[in-house]
Amino acid sequence: MDVDLVVRGASVVTMDDERPRARSLAVHHGRVLALDAEGLRGRTEIDAQGAALVPGFGDAHNHMAWFGQRLEALDLSGLTDLATLYERVATRAAALDAGAMVVGTGYDDTTIGGHPHRRELDRAAGGRPVWLQHRTGHVCTVNGPLLERIGLLDGSAKVPTGGVVVTDGSGEPTGVLEEQAQNLIVDLVVPYPVDELARAIGRASTVYAADGLTHVTECGIGAGWIGRSPLELAAYQQARDAGELGVRVQLMPTVGALRPLSGHADDAVRFGLDLGVRTGFGDDRLRIGPMKIFLDGSLVARTAAMLDPFCDRHSHGYLQDDPDVMRSRILDAHASGWRIAAHAIGDRAVDLALDVFAEAQARHPRPGARPRIEHAAVTTPAQITRMAQLGVTPVPQPRFLYEIGDTMAAAIGPDRTDGLYRHASFLRAGVRVPGSSDRPVAAGAPLLGMQSMVQRLSSSGAVIGPDERVDATTALRAYTLDAAWIAGEEAERGSLTPGKLADFVLLTDDITDERTVPADRIGSTGVVATFVGGRCIHGAAALGLDPEA
């Protein structure tokens, strides 16, 4: 029998407990047809020459359009002093037309000695407006022309609930805007054109494919400071139609994109997108996922809602809105058939999420709802037990431990540091832990995330929560089976099982074999090629394949 594709001579790690290993893989009509099927012939045959073949990686929490746009913005990541930041702003401003906005992204106040100040930005930009986004996305800094435009200098601006305008000792704005206050600036620049967003999505897709990603969840489209346009879904459709969206994508509309709906009196749908569109609408390439709601902010920015105060500030952080307002929106969305993704970083916000999820299920039982807590950065043992009881899935970002772990540890102190971004504790409680990155907040390559799950090292070399480390096979499961499960698509992908989608990655080495790939080399393992539905979306030339086939 002739089939579409056969990959031979591979070390196949299937992530299927019924058949964990194989040497070859046959693909037909976009799906895995067979393992170790030596009698099959492929119209296309690949000799893997001993390379490892694993299921395609998933990222359960990323920001694809934001990342794609950031690739063309002024990159301020990795800086260690404010002087260099101001120099880069000045250089970019000099290259722009008069009045054009300098847009920068990725700065970290904890590594450069503080947030940029608006007056210094005024000097650097020569009168041009400046908008610099913090690496977390939860804070930004703007200069005088923008503060004037949004009414913060004359006091006419109305600061949104859940936002803070930082002021100095004399009560003057410094230019720093936290959380929902960022919408004052966002409202000036959104919506972005659909064409621009589609190109950004295409740029991001190319990077993702090179990282071995075959499926990602975009966490927040349509509205709020994280959304790029009310037409954001159209941008993904356009990128797909143009052949520029190689990876599969699940899209989370923010709560602000949903609205009250009217239907028959007997209908339960009261809150959602027009026409009653909700979680699950779409196909295996582009699908609507859960509703996204922000309950709190960021550990790095000290805006997360904490039960105990930050050890370096006399503050417990804060919630993004009135708790009763957020509660009613979650309840309405759940009753209308939506799955819910609640951003909760601090343990006080986690408590709120768990309370509302429990109430939602009590009022409208939906055993398959799979509610999720995005980040779940600081959790108590009691909260973990409750997650297991309620069927709530945490979605942490292991690479945070390396990139911002020292900063987070400084925020909450040594007594709480071991509880940061847990993994093993969740697993011991019977809770799944899907892999994710929050890209562009942190590096998005799944192999780097897996290395951090195994090592739990910060950039200074400190081990954060040694009892939370897991082995490489468990880390691989997080980015394959568990990432598919939280998307509700475990029957279609996540393992190399006959009948499932033929999404897979060829790696230079088998990362589950610690004899050949020690923990400190997992992240540098090479991605040879990435396949979606049996089609090579990265690495075709290395395999001698036609990239257009």
Coordinates of C-alpha atoms in Angstrom, one line a residue:
M1 CA 0.0 0.0 0.0
D2 CA 1.2 3.5 -0.9
V3 CA 0.7 6.2 1.7
D4 CA 1.5 9.9 1.8
L5 CA 4.6 9.9 4.0
V6 CA 6.8 7.4 5.8
V7 CA 9.5 8.5 8.3
R8 CA 12.0 5.7 8.9
G9 CA 15.0 5.2 11.1
A10 CA 13.7 7.5 13.9
S11 CA 13.6 7.1 17.6
V12 CA 9.9 7.7 17.9
V13 CA 8.6 8.8 21.4
T14 CA 4.9 8.5 20.9
M15 CA 3.7 9.7 24.4
D16 CA 1.1 6.9 24.0
D17 CA 1.3 4.6 27.1
E18 CA -0.1 1.7 25.0
R19 CA 2.8 1.9 22.6
P20 CA 5.5 4.3 23.9
R21 CA 8.3 3.6 21.3
A22 CA 8.6 3.0 17.6
R23 CA 11.1 3.2 14.8
S24 CA 8.9 4.5 11.9
L25 CA 5.8 6.5 11.3
A26 CA 3.3 6.3 8.4
V27 CA 1.1 9.3 7.6
H28 CA -1.9 9.3 5.3
H29 CA -4.4 12.1 4.7
G30 CA -2.9 14.2 7.4
R31 CA -3.2 11.6 10.1
V32 CA -1.0 9.0 11.7
L33 CA -1.8 5.8 9.9
A34 CA 0.6 3.3 11.6
L35 CA 3.8 2.8 13.6
D36 CA 6.5 0.4 12.7
A37 CA 4.6 -0.4 9.5
E38 CA 7.6 -1.7 7.5
G39 CA 5.3 -3.0 4.7
L40 CA 4.1 0.4 3.8
R41 CA 5.6 2.6 1.1
G42 CA 5.5 6.4 1.2
R43 CA 5.0 8.6 -1.8
T44 CA 7.5 10.7 0.3
E45 CA 10.0 8.8 2.3
I46 CA 12.3 10.4 5.0
D47 CA 15.3 8.7 6.5
A48 CA 15.5 10.3 10.0
Q49 CA 19.0 8.9 10.5
G50 CA 18.4 8.2 14.2
A51 CA 16.8 11.5 15.0
A52 CA 14.2 11.6 17.7
L53 CA 10.6 12.0 16.6
V54 CA 8.1 13.4 19.1
P55 CA 4.5 14.7 19.0
G56 CA 4.3 18.4 18.0
F57 CA 4.7 20.8 20.8
G58 CA 1.8 22.9 22.1
D59 CA 1.9 26.2 23.9
A60 CA -1.2 26.6 26.1
H61 CA -0.7 30.3 26.8
N62 CA 1.0 32.8 24.4
H63 CA 0.3 36.1 22.7
M64 CA 0.9 35.5 19.0
A65 CA -0.1 38.8 17.4
W66 CA 1.7 40.8 20.1
F67 CA 4.8 38.7 19.6
G68 CA 4.6 39.2 15.8
Q69 CA 4.2 42.9 16.2
R70 CA 7.1 43.0 18.7
L71 CA 9.4 41.6 16.1
E72 CA 9.3 45.0 14.4
A73 CA 9.1 47.2 17.5
L74 CA 12.1 48.8 19.3
D75 CA 13.5 45.9 21.3
L76 CA 14.4 46.9 24.9
S77 CA 14.8 43.5 26.3
G78 CA 18.0 42.5 28.1
L79 CA 19.0 46.0 28.9
T80 CA 20.8 46.6 32.2
D81 CA 20.7 50.4 32.6
L82 CA 18.4 53.3 31.8
A83 CA 21.0 55.3 29.9
T84 CA 21.1 52.7 27.2
L85 CA 17.3 52.7 27.0
Y86 CA 17.3 56.4 26.5
E87 CA 20.0 56.1 23.8
R88 CA 17.9 53.5 21.9
V89 CA 14.8 55.7 22.1
A90 CA 16.8 58.7 20.7
T91 CA 18.2 56.6 17.9
R92 CA 14.7 55.3 16.9
A93 CA 13.1 58.7 17.2
A94 CA 15.7 60.3 14.9
A95 CA 14.8 57.8 12.2
L96 CA 11.1 58.6 12.4
D97 CA 9.0 61.3 10.8
A98 CA 8.1 64.2 13.0
G99 CA 5.2 63.4 15.2
A100 CA 5.5 59.6 14.7
M101 CA 5.3 57.5 17.8
V102 CA 8.3 55.6 19.2
V103 CA 7.0 52.2 20.3
G104 CA 9.3 50.1 22.4
T105 CA 8.8 46.8 24.1
G106 CA 10.4 44.4 26.6
Y107 CA 12.0 46.7 29.1
D108 CA 12.4 45.4 32.7
D109 CA 12.5 48.0 35.5
T110 CA 14.1 45.5 37.9
T111 CA 17.2 45.1 35.7
I112 CA 17.7 48.7 34.5
G113 CA 17.3 50.4 37.8
G114 CA 13.7 51.6 37.6
H115 CA 11.1 52.6 35.1
P116 CA 12.0 55.3 32.5
H117 CA 10.8 58.8 33.4
R118 CA 8.6 60.8 31.1
R119 CA 10.9 63.9 31.2
E120 CA 14.0 61.9 30.2
L121 CA 11.9 60.3 27.4
D122 CA 10.8 63.7 26.3
R123 CA 14.5 64.7 25.9
A124 CA 15.4 61.5 24.1
A125 CA 12.6 61.6 21.6
G126 CA 12.8 65.3 20.7
G127 CA 9.1 66.0 21.1
R128 CA 7.9 62.7 19.5
P129 CA 5.4 60.6 21.6
V130 CA 6.9 57.6 23.3
W131 CA 5.1 54.4 24.4
L132 CA 7.3 51.7 26.1
Q133 CA 5.7 48.4 27.1
H134 CA 7.1 46.5 30.1
R135 CA 8.1 42.9 29.4
T136 CA 5.1 41.7 31.4
G137 CA 2.6 43.6 29.5
H138 CA 1.0 44.7 32.8
V139 CA 2.8 48.1 32.9
C140 CA 3.9 50.7 30.4
T141 CA 5.7 54.1 30.4
V142 CA 4.8 57.0 28.2
N143 CA 6.2 60.5 27.9
G144 CA 4.7 64.0 28.1
P145 CA 3.1 64.4 24.7
L146 CA 1.1 61.2 25.3
L147 CA 0.2 62.1 28.9
E148 CA -1.1 65.4 27.6
R149 CA -3.1 63.8 24.8
I150 CA -4.9 61.4 27.2
G151 CA -5.7 64.1 29.7
L152 CA -3.4 63.0 32.6
L153 CA -1.6 66.4 32.8
D154 CA -4.7 68.6 33.1
G155 CA -6.6 66.1 35.2
S156 CA -9.4 65.5 32.6
A157 CA -8.7 61.8 32.1
K158 CA -10.8 59.2 33.8
V159 CA -8.6 56.3 35.0
P160 CA -10.2 53.0 34.4
T161 CA -11.1 50.8 37.4
G162 CA -8.3 48.3 38.1
G163 CA -5.6 50.7 36.9
V164 CA -3.1 53.0 38.6
V165 CA -1.3 56.1 37.3
V166 CA 2.0 56.3 39.2
T167 CA 2.8 59.8 40.5
D168 CA 5.9 61.3 42.1
G169 CA 6.1 63.0 45.5
S170 CA 4.5 66.1 44.2
G171 CA 1.6 64.3 42.6
E172 CA 2.8 64.6 39.0
P173 CA 2.5 61.6 36.7
T174 CA 5.9 59.9 36.2
G175 CA 4.6 58.3 32.9
V176 CA 4.1 54.8 34.4
L177 CA 0.7 53.3 33.9
E178 CA -0.3 50.0 35.5
E179 CA -2.8 47.4 34.4
Q180 CA -6.1 48.8 33.2
A181 CA -4.7 52.4 33.1
Q182 CA -2.9 51.3 30.0
N183 CA -6.1 51.4 28.2
L184 CA -5.8 55.2 28.1
I185 CA -2.9 54.7 25.7
V186 CA -4.2 51.6 24.0
D187 CA -7.3 53.4 23.0
L188 CA -5.2 55.8 21.0
V189 CA -3.5 53.1 18.8
V190 CA -6.1 50.3 18.5
P191 CA -7.5 48.9 16.4
Y192 CA -4.5 47.9 14.4
P193 CA -5.2 47.3 10.7
V194 CA -6.2 43.7 10.0
D195 CA -3.5 43.5 7.3
E196 CA -0.8 44.5 9.8
L197 CA -2.0 42.0 12.3
A198 CA -2.1 39.2 9.7
R199 CA 1.5 39.9 8.7
A200 CA 2.5 39.9 12.4
I201 CA 0.8 36.6 12.9
G202 CA 2.6 35.2 9.8
R203 CA 6.0 36.3 11.2
A204 CA 5.2 34.7 14.6
S205 CA 4.1 31.5 12.9
T206 CA 7.4 31.2 11.2
V207 CA 9.3 31.5 14.5
Y208 CA 6.9 29.1 16.2
A209 CA 7.4 26.4 13.6
A210 CA 11.2 26.7 14.0
D211 CA 10.7 26.1 17.7
G212 CA 8.7 22.8 17.1
L213 CA 5.3 24.3 17.9
T214 CA 2.3 22.9 16.0
H215 CA -0.5 24.3 18.2
V216 CA -0.7 27.4 20.3
T217 CA -3.4 29.1 22.3
E218 CA -3.7 32.9 21.9
C219 CA -4.7 34.2 25.3
G220 CA -6.7 37.4 24.7
I221 CA -8.1 38.9 21.5
G222 CA -10.7 41.5 20.7
A223 CA -10.7 43.9 23.5
G224 CA -8.8 45.3 26.6
W225 CA -5.2 46.2 26.8
I226 CA -4.2 42.8 25.5
G227 CA -6.4 42.9 22.4
R228 CA -5.2 44.2 19.1
S229 CA -8.5 44.8 17.3
P230 CA -12.2 44.0 17.5
L231 CA -11.6 42.3 14.2
E232 CA -8.7 40.2 15.5
L233 CA -10.2 36.9 14.5
A234 CA -10.4 38.2 10.9
A235 CA -6.6 38.7 11.0
Y236 CA -6.0 35.1 11.9
Q237 CA -8.4 34.0 9.1
Q238 CA -6.6 36.2 6.7
A239 CA -3.2 34.8 7.7
R240 CA -4.6 31.3 7.2
D241 CA -6.1 32.1 3.8
A242 CA -2.8 33.5 2.7
G243 CA -1.0 30.4 3.7
E244 CA 1.0 32.2 6.4
L245 CA -0.5 30.6 9.4
G246 CA 1.3 27.2 9.6
V247 CA 0.5 26.3 13.2
R248 CA -2.9 25.4 14.6
V249 CA -4.4 28.2 16.8
Q250 CA -7.0 28.3 19.5
L251 CA -8.2 31.9 20.2
M252 CA -9.4 33.3 23.6
P253 CA -11.6 36.3 23.4
T254 CA -11.3 38.6 26.4
V255 CA -14.3 39.2 28.6
G256 CA -14.5 42.7 27.1
A257 CA -15.2 41.2 23.6
L258 CA -18.3 39.4 24.9
R259 CA -21.6 41.1 25.4
P260 CA -25.2 40.4 26.6
L261 CA -27.2 38.4 24.1
S262 CA -30.9 38.0 23.6
G263 CA -32.6 34.9 22.4
H264 CA -35.6 32.8 23.3
A265 CA -36.7 32.8 26.9
D266 CA -35.8 29.1 27.2
D267 CA -32.2 29.6 26.0
A268 CA -29.4 29.5 28.5
V269 CA -27.2 31.7 26.3
R270 CA -27.2 35.2 27.7
F271 CA -23.6 36.3 27.3
G272 CA -21.1 35.8 24.5
L273 CA -20.2 36.6 20.9
D274 CA -22.8 37.5 18.3
L275 CA -24.9 34.6 16.9
G276 CA -24.1 32.6 20.0
V277 CA -20.6 31.7 19.0
R278 CA -18.7 30.2 21.9
T279 CA -15.9 27.9 22.9
G280 CA -15.4 25.1 20.3
F281 CA -16.5 27.0 17.2
G282 CA -14.1 26.5 14.3
D283 CA -12.0 23.6 13.0
D284 CA -8.7 21.9 13.8
R285 CA -6.7 24.7 12.3
L286 CA -8.5 27.7 13.9
R287 CA -10.9 27.5 16.8
I288 CA -12.5 29.6 19.5
G289 CA -11.2 28.7 22.9
P290 CA -12.2 29.8 26.4
M291 CA -13.1 33.3 27.5
K292 CA -10.2 35.2 29.1
I293 CA -10.7 37.4 32.2
F294 CA -8.0 39.2 34.1
L295 CA -8.5 38.9 37.9
D296 CA -5.2 40.5 38.9
G297 CA -1.8 41.6 37.6
S298 CA 1.9 40.7 37.8
L299 CA 4.4 39.6 40.4
V300 CA 7.2 41.5 38.7
A301 CA 5.1 44.7 38.7
R302 CA 3.8 44.0 42.2
T303 CA 0.2 44.3 40.9
A304 CA -0.8 40.7 41.6
A305 CA -3.4 40.3 44.3
M306 CA -1.7 38.6 47.4
L307 CA -3.0 37.3 50.7
D308 CA 0.2 38.5 52.3
P309 CA 2.0 41.7 51.3
F310 CA 5.0 41.9 49.0
C311 CA 8.0 41.7 51.2
D312 CA 9.6 44.7 49.4
R313 CA 6.5 46.9 49.4
H314 CA 3.7 47.6 51.9
S315 CA 1.2 46.4 49.4
H316 CA -1.0 43.4 48.7
G317 CA -1.4 44.3 45.0
Y318 CA -4.9 44.6 43.7
L319 CA -7.7 43.0 41.7
Q320 CA -8.5 44.2 38.2
D321 CA -12.1 45.1 38.9
D322 CA -14.8 44.9 41.5
P323 CA -14.9 41.2 42.6
D324 CA -18.7 41.1 42.2
V325 CA -18.5 42.4 38.6
M326 CA -15.9 39.8 37.7
R327 CA -17.8 37.1 39.4
S328 CA -21.0 37.9 37.5
R329 CA -19.2 37.9 34.2
I330 CA -17.7 34.4 34.9
L331 CA -21.0 33.0 35.9
D332 CA -22.8 34.4 32.9
A333 CA -20.1 33.1 30.5
H334 CA -20.1 29.7 32.1
A335 CA -23.9 29.5 32.0
S336 CA -23.8 30.4 28.3
G337 CA -21.5 27.5 27.5
W338 CA -18.1 29.1 27.6
R339 CA -15.0 27.6 29.1
I340 CA -13.3 30.1 31.4
A341 CA -9.6 31.1 31.6
A342 CA -9.0 33.3 34.6
H343 CA -5.7 35.1 34.9
A344 CA -4.8 34.8 38.6
I345 CA -1.2 35.2 39.7
G346 CA -1.4 36.0 43.4
D347 CA -3.0 33.6 45.9
R348 CA -5.8 36.1 46.7
A349 CA -6.8 36.1 43.0
V350 CA -6.5 32.3 42.9
D351 CA -9.0 32.1 45.9
L352 CA -11.4 34.3 44.0
A353 CA -11.1 32.2 40.9
L354 CA -11.7 28.9 42.8
D355 CA -14.7 30.4 44.6
V356 CA -16.4 31.5 41.4
F357 CA -15.6 28.3 39.6
A358 CA -17.2 26.3 42.4
E359 CA -20.3 28.5 42.3
A360 CA -20.5 28.3 38.5
Q361 CA -20.5 24.5 38.6
A362 CA -23.0 24.4 41.5
R363 CA -25.4 26.6 39.5
H364 CA -24.9 25.1 36.1
P365 CA -23.1 21.7 36.3
R366 CA -20.8 21.1 33.2
P367 CA -18.4 18.2 33.9
G368 CA -16.4 18.9 30.8
A369 CA -16.0 22.7 31.3
R370 CA -12.3 22.4 32.3
P371 CA -11.9 25.8 33.9
R372 CA -8.3 27.0 34.0
I373 CA -6.2 29.4 36.0
E374 CA -3.7 31.2 33.9
H375 CA -0.3 31.4 35.7
A376 CA -1.4 30.3 39.2
A377 CA 2.0 31.7 40.2
V378 CA 1.6 31.6 44.0
T379 CA -0.6 28.8 45.4
T380 CA -1.1 27.3 48.8
P381 CA -1.4 23.5 49.5
A382 CA -5.1 24.0 50.3
Q383 CA -5.6 25.7 47.0
I384 CA -4.0 22.9 45.1
T385 CA -6.2 20.4 46.9
R386 CA -9.2 22.5 45.9
M387 CA -8.1 22.7 42.3
A388 CA -8.1 18.9 42.1
Q389 CA -11.5 18.7 43.7
L390 CA -13.0 21.2 41.4
G391 CA -11.3 20.0 38.2
V392 CA -9.5 23.3 37.7
T393 CA -6.3 23.3 35.7
P394 CA -3.4 25.6 36.4
V395 CA -1.4 26.9 33.4
P396 CA 2.0 28.1 34.7
Q397 CA 5.0 29.2 32.7
P398 CA 8.1 27.4 33.7
R399 CA 10.5 29.6 31.8
F400 CA 9.6 32.4 34.1
L401 CA 11.7 30.7 36.7
Y402 CA 14.8 31.3 34.7
E403 CA 14.1 34.7 33.2
I404 CA 12.3 36.5 36.1
G405 CA 12.6 34.0 39.0
D406 CA 15.0 36.1 41.0
T407 CA 12.7 39.2 40.7
M408 CA 9.7 37.2 41.7
A409 CA 11.6 35.7 44.6
A410 CA 12.6 39.2 45.8
A411 CA 8.9 40.2 45.6
I412 CA 7.5 37.5 47.8
G413 CA 10.5 36.6 50.0
P414 CA 12.3 33.4 50.9
D415 CA 9.4 31.9 52.9
R416 CA 7.2 31.8 49.8
T417 CA 9.7 31.3 47.0
D418 CA 9.4 27.5 46.9
G419 CA 5.7 27.8 46.1
L420 CA 6.3 29.7 42.9
Y421 CA 5.0 28.2 39.7
R422 CA 4.6 24.7 41.1
H423 CA 4.6 21.6 39.0
A424 CA 5.3 18.5 41.0
S425 CA 2.8 19.5 43.7
F426 CA 0.1 19.9 41.1
L427 CA 0.9 16.5 39.7
R428 CA 0.9 14.8 43.1
A429 CA -2.6 16.2 43.7
G430 CA -3.8 14.7 40.4
V431 CA -3.9 18.0 38.5
R432 CA -2.6 18.2 34.9
V433 CA 0.0 20.9 34.1
P434 CA 0.0 22.0 30.4
G435 CA 3.2 23.6 29.1
S436 CA 3.1 27.3 28.1
S437 CA 5.3 30.3 27.8
D438 CA 3.3 33.6 27.9
R439 CA 5.5 34.6 24.9
P440 CA 6.6 37.4 24.4
V441 CA 6.9 37.9 28.2
A442 CA 9.4 35.1 28.3
A443 CA 11.2 33.0 25.7
G444 CA 8.7 30.8 23.9
A445 CA 10.7 27.8 22.7
P446 CA 9.1 24.8 24.4
L447 CA 12.5 23.0 24.8
L448 CA 13.6 25.9 27.0
G449 CA 10.4 25.5 29.1
M450 CA 11.0 21.8 29.5
Q451 CA 14.6 22.5 30.7
S452 CA 13.2 24.9 33.3
M453 CA 10.7 22.2 34.5
V454 CA 13.6 19.8 35.0
Q455 CA 16.1 22.2 36.5
R456 CA 14.0 25.1 38.0
L457 CA 17.1 27.4 37.9
S458 CA 16.9 31.1 37.9
S459 CA 19.3 33.2 35.8
S460 CA 21.5 33.7 38.9
G461 CA 21.8 29.9 39.3
A462 CA 19.4 29.6 42.3
V463 CA 17.2 26.5 42.4
I464 CA 13.6 27.7 43.0
G465 CA 11.5 25.0 44.6
P466 CA 13.7 22.0 44.3
D467 CA 10.9 19.7 45.3
E468 CA 8.9 20.9 42.3
R469 CA 11.3 19.5 39.7
V470 CA 10.1 16.9 37.3
D471 CA 11.8 14.6 34.8
A472 CA 12.2 15.2 31.1
T473 CA 9.5 12.8 30.1
T474 CA 7.0 14.6 32.3
A475 CA 8.1 17.9 30.9
L476 CA 7.6 16.6 27.3
R477 CA 4.1 15.4 28.3
A478 CA 3.3 18.9 29.5
Y479 CA 4.0 20.3 26.1
T480 CA 2.2 17.5 24.2
L481 CA -0.5 15.5 25.8
D482 CA -1.4 18.0 28.6
A483 CA -1.3 21.0 26.3
A484 CA -3.7 19.1 24.0
W485 CA -5.9 18.1 26.9
I486 CA -6.5 21.6 28.3
A487 CA -7.5 22.7 24.7
G488 CA -10.1 19.9 24.7
E489 CA -8.4 18.3 21.8
E490 CA -6.6 15.3 23.3
A491 CA -8.6 12.9 21.0
E492 CA -7.0 14.6 18.0
R493 CA -3.4 15.4 19.0
G494 CA -0.8 15.3 21.8
S495 CA 0.4 11.7 21.1
L496 CA 1.5 9.8 18.0
T497 CA -1.4 7.4 18.0
P498 CA -2.9 6.0 14.8
G499 CA -5.9 8.1 13.9
K500 CA -4.6 11.3 15.4
L501 CA -3.4 14.3 13.5
A502 CA 0.1 13.9 12.1
D503 CA 1.7 16.8 14.0
F504 CA 5.2 15.9 15.0
V505 CA 8.7 17.2 15.4
L506 CA 12.1 15.8 14.5
L507 CA 14.8 16.6 17.1
T508 CA 18.5 16.0 16.9
D509 CA 18.4 14.0 20.2
D510 CA 16.0 12.2 22.4
I511 CA 15.5 14.6 25.3
T512 CA 13.9 11.9 27.4
D513 CA 17.2 10.0 27.6
E514 CA 19.2 11.7 30.2
R515 CA 22.3 9.7 29.3
T516 CA 22.6 11.5 25.9
V517 CA 20.8 14.7 26.8
P518 CA 21.5 16.0 30.3
A519 CA 19.2 18.5 31.8
D520 CA 21.3 21.5 30.9
R521 CA 21.2 20.6 27.2
I522 CA 17.5 20.1 26.8
G523 CA 16.9 23.7 25.7
S524 CA 19.7 23.6 23.1
T525 CA 18.5 20.4 21.4
G526 CA 18.0 21.1 17.7
V527 CA 14.7 21.2 16.0
V528 CA 15.4 19.5 12.6
A529 CA 11.9 19.8 11.2
T530 CA 8.2 20.4 12.2
F531 CA 5.2 18.8 10.6
V532 CA 1.5 19.8 10.8
G533 CA -0.9 17.3 9.4
G534 CA 1.9 15.5 7.7
R535 CA 3.1 18.6 5.9
C536 CA 6.6 20.1 6.7
I537 CA 6.2 23.7 7.9
H538 CA 9.9 24.0 9.0
G539 CA 13.1 22.3 7.9
A540 CA 12.0 21.0 4.5
A541 CA 15.4 21.9 2.9
A542 CA 17.3 20.0 5.6
L543 CA 15.3 16.9 4.7
G544 CA 15.5 17.4 1.0
L545 CA 11.8 18.1 0.6
D546 CA 10.0 20.5 -1.6
P547 CA 8.9 23.4 0.8
E548 CA 5.9 24.1 -1.4
A549 CA 4.6 20.5 -1.3

